[in-house]
PDB file of C-alpha atoms in Angstrom:
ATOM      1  CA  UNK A  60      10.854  10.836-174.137  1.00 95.00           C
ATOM      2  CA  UNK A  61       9.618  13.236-171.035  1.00 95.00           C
ATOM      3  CA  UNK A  62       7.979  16.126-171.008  1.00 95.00           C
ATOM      4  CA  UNK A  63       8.861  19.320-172.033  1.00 94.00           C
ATOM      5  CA  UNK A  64       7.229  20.858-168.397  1.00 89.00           C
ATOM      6  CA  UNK A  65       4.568  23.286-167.426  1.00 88.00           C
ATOM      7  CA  UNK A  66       6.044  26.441-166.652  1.00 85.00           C
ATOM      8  CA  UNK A  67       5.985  28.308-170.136  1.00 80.00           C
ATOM      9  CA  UNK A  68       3.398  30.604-169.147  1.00 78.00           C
ATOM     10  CA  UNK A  69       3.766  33.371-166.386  1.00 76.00           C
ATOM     11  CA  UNK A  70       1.967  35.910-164.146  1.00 77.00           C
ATOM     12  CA  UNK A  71       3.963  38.927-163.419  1.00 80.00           C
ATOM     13  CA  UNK A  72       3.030  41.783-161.516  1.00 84.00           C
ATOM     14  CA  UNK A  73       3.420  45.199-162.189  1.00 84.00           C
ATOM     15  CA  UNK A  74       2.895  48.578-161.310  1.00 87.00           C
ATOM     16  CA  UNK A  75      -0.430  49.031-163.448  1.00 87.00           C
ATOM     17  CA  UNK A  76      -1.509  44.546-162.283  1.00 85.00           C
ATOM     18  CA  UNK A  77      -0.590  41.713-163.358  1.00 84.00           C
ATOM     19  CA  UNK A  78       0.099  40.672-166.720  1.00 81.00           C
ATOM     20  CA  UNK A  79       0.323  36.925-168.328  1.00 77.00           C
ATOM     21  CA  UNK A  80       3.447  36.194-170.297  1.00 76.00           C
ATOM     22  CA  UNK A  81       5.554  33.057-171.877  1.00 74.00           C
ATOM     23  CA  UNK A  82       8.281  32.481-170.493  1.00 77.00           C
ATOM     24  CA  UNK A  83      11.722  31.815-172.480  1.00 78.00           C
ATOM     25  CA  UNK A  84      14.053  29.306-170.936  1.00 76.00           C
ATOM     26  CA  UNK A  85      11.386  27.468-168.654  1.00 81.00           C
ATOM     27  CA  UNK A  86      12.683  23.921-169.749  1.00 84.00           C
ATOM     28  CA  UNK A  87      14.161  22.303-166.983  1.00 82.00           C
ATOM     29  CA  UNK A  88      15.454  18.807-165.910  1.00 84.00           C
ATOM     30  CA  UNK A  89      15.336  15.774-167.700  1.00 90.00           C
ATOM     31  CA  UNK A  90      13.970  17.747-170.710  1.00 87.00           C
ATOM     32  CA  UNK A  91      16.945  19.928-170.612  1.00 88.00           C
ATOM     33  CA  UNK A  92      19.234  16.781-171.304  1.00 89.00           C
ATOM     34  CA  UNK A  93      20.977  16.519-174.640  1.00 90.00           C
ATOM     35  CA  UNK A  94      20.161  12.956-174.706  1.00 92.00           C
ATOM     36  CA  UNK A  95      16.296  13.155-173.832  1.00 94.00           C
ATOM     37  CA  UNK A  96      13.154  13.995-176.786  1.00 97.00           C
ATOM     38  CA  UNK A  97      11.641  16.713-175.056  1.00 96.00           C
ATOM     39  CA  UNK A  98       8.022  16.920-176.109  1.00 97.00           C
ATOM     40  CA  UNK A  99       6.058  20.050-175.892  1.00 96.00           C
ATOM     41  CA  UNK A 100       2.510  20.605-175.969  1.00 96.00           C
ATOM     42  CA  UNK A 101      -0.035  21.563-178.718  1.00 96.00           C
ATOM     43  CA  UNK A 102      -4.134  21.709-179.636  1.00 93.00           C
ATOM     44  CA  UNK A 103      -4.651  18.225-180.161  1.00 89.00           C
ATOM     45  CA  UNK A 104      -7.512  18.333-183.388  1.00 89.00           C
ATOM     46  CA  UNK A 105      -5.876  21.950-184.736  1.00 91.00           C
ATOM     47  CA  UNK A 106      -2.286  22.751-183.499  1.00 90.00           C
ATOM     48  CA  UNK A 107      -1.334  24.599-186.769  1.00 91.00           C
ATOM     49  CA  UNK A 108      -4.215  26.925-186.316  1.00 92.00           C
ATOM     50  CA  UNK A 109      -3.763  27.323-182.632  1.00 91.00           C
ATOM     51  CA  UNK A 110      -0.120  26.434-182.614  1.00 90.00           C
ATOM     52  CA  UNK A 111       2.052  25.664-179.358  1.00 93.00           C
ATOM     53  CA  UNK A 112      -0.076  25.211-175.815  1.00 93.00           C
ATOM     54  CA  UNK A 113       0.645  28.264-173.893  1.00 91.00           C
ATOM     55  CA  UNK A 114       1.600  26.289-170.946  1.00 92.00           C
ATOM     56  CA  UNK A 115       4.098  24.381-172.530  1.00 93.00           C
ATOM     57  CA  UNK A 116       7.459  25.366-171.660  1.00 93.00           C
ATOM     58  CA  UNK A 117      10.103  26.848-174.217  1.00 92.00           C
ATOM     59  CA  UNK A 118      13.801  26.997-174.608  1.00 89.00           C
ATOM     60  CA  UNK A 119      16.349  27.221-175.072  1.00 91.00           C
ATOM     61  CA  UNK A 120      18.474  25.504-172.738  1.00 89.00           C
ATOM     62  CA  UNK A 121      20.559  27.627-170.628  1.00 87.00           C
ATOM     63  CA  UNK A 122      23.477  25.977-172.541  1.00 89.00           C
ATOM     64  CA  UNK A 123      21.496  27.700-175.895  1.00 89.00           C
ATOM     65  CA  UNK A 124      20.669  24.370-177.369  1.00 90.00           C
ATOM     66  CA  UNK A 125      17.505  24.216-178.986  1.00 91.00           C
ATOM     67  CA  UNK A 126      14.248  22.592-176.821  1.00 93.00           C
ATOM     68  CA  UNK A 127      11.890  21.057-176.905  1.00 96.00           C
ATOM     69  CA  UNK A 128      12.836  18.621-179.317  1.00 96.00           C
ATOM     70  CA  UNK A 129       9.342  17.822-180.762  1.00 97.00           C
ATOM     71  CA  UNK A 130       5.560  19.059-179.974  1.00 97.00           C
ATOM     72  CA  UNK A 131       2.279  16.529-179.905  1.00 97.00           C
ATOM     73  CA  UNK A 132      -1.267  16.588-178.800  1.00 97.00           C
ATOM     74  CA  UNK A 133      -1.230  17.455-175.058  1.00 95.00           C
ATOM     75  CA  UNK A 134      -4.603  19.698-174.395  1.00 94.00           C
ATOM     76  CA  UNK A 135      -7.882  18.086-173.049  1.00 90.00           C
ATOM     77  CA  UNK A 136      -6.103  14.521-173.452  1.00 90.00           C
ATOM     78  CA  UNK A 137      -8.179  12.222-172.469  1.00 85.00           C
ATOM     79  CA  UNK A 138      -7.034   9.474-169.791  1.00 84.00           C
ATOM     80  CA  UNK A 139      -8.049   7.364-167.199  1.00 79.00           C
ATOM     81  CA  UNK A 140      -9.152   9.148-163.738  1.00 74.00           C
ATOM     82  CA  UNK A 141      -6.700   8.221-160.836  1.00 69.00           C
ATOM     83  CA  UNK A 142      -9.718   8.198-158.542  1.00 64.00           C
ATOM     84  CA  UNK A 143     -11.530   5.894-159.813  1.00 56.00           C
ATOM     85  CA  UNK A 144     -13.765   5.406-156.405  1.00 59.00           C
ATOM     86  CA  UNK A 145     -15.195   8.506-154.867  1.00 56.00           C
ATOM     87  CA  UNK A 146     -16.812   8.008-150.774  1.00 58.00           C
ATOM     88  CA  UNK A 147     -17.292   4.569-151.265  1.00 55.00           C
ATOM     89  CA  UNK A 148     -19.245   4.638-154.948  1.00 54.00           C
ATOM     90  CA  UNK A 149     -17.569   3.558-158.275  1.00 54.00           C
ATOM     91  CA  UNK A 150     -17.708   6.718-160.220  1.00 52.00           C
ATOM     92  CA  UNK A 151     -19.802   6.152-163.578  1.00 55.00           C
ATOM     93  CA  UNK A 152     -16.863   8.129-165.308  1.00 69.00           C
ATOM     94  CA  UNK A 153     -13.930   6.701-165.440  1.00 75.00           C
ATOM     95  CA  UNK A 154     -12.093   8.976-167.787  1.00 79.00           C
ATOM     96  CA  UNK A 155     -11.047  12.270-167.534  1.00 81.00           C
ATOM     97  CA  UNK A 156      -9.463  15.463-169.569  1.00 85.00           C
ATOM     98  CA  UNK A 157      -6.190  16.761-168.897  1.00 86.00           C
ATOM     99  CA  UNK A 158      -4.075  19.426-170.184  1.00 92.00           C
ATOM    100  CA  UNK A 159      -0.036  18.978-170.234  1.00 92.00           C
ATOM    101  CA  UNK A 160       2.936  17.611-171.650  1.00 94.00           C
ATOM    102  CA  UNK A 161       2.856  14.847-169.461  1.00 93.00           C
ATOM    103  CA  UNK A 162      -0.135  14.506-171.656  1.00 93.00           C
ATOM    104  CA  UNK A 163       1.753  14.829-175.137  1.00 96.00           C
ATOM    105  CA  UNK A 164       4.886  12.838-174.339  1.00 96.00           C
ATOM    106  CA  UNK A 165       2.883   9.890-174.561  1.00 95.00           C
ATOM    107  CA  UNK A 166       2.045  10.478-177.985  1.00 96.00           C
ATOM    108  CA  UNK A 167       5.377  10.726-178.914  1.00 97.00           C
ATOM    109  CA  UNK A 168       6.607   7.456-176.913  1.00 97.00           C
ATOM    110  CA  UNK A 169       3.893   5.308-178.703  1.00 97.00           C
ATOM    111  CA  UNK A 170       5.044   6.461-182.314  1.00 97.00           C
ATOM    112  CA  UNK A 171       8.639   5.505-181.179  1.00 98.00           C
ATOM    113  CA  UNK A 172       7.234   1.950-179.888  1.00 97.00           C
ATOM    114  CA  UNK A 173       5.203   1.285-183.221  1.00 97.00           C
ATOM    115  CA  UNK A 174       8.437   2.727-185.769  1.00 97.00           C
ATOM    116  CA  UNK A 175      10.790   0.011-183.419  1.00 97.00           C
ATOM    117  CA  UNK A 176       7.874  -2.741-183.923  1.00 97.00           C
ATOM    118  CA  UNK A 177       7.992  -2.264-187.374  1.00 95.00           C
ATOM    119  CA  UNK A 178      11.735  -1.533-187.798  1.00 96.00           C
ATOM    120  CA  UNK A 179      13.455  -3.940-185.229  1.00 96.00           C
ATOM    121  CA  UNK A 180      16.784  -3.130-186.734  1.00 96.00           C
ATOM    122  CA  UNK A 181      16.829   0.421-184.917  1.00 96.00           C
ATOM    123  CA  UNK A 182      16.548  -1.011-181.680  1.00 96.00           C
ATOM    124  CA  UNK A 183      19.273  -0.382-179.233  1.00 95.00           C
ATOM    125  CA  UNK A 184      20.518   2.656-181.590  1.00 96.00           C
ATOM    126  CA  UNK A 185      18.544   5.884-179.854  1.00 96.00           C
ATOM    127  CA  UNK A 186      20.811   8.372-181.247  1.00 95.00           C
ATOM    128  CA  UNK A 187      19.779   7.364-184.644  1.00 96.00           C
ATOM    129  CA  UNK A 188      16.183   6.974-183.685  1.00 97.00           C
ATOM    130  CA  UNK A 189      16.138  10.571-182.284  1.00 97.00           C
ATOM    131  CA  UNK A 190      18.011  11.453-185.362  1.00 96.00           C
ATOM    132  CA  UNK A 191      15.178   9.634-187.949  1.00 97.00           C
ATOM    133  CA  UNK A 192      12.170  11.604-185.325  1.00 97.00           C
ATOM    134  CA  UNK A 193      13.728  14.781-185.423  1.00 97.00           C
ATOM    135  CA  UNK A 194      13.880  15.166-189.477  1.00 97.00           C
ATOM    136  CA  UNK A 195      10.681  13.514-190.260  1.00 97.00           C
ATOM    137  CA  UNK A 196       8.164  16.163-188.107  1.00 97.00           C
ATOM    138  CA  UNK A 197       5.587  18.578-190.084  1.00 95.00           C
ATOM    139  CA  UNK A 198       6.308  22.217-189.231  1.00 95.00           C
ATOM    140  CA  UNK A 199       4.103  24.145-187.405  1.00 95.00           C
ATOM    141  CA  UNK A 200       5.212  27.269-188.389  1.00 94.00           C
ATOM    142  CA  UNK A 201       6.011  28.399-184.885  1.00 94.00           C
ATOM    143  CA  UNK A 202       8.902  29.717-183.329  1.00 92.00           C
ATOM    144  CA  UNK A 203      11.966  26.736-182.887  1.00 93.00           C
ATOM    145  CA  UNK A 204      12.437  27.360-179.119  1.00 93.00           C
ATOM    146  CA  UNK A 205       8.446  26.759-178.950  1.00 92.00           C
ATOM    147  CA  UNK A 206       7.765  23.863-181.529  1.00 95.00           C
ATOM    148  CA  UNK A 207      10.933  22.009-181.820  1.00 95.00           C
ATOM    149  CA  UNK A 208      10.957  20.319-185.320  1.00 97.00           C
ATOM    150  CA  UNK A 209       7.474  20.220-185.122  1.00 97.00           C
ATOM    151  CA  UNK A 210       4.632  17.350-184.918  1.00 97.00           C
ATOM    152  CA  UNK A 211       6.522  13.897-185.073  1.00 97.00           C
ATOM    153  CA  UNK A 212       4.866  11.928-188.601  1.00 96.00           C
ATOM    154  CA  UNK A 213       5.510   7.830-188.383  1.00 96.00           C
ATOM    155  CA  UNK A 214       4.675   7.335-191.849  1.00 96.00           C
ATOM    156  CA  UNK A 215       7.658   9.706-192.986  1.00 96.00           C
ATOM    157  CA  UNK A 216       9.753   7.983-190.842  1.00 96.00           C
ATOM    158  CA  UNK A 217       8.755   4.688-191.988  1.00 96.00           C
ATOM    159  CA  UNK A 218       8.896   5.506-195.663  1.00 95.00           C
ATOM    160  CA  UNK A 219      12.335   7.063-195.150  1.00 95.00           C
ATOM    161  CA  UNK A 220      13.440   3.369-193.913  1.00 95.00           C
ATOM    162  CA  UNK A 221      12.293   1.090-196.102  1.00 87.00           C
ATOM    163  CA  UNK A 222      14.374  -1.623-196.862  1.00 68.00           C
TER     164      UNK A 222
END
């Protein structure tokens, strides 16, 4: 899994100011890769309603493959703060929000860890894996170059491989 990247949003100037736009084709390496799960961003309690982060960068590839390869929750993701000590005091909070998909693709890399925990059998096969991921997401109803397949669902994917 990495992340899909930051750069699917834009200022560009113009004669009449500056304008914001998303930006096509701002997936770069790893997430670019054939091999890789590119994860894109979305709203983490409502992403059908507010749909794909407008940060989160789009494909395609310059190739034309499709990317990213899958979206999860990666606005106002709560994590640890990096700096946890601030002039010599212990700061009382030690968590902080983040927006990203450096803050989805963990999402997605934890569902993978707890479907190979439960399914030990996939292990060492991450073709298939990607291949299980990729047609067991819930549809956003967004644009494929934006989305992916969607919002990865474990309990599809472990359903689907039942023994």
């Amino acid at each position: 899994c990495v992340a899909a990247g930051n750069e699917g949003f834009v200022q560009v100037r113009t004669a009449t100011g500056d304008v914001g736009t998303n930006q096509d084709l701002s997936l770069s390496d790893p997430a670019n890769l054939e091999q890789s799960i590119a994860v894109g961003s979305v709203h983490a309690a409502r992403p059908k309603f507010y749909g794909v982060s407008y940060f989160s960068s789009r494909g395609p590839t310059a190739d034309g493959r499709a990317k990213p390869d899958v979206v999860a929750p990666g606005e106002d993701i709560w994590s640890a703060r990096r700096d946890f000590r601030e002039e010599g005091e212990i700061l009382s909070d030690h968590y902080v929000a983040h927006s990203g998909t450096s803050a989805a693709c963990p999402h997605v890399s934890g569902l993978l860890a707890a479907f190979l925990s439960v399914r030990p059998r996939f292990r060492g096969e991450p073709e298939r894996v990607k291949r299980l991921l990729l047609r067991h997401c819930s549809d956003l109803g967004r644009d494929r170059y934006a989305q992916g397949h969607g919002l990865p669902h474990l309990e599809r994917m472990l359903r689907a491989t039942q023994m």
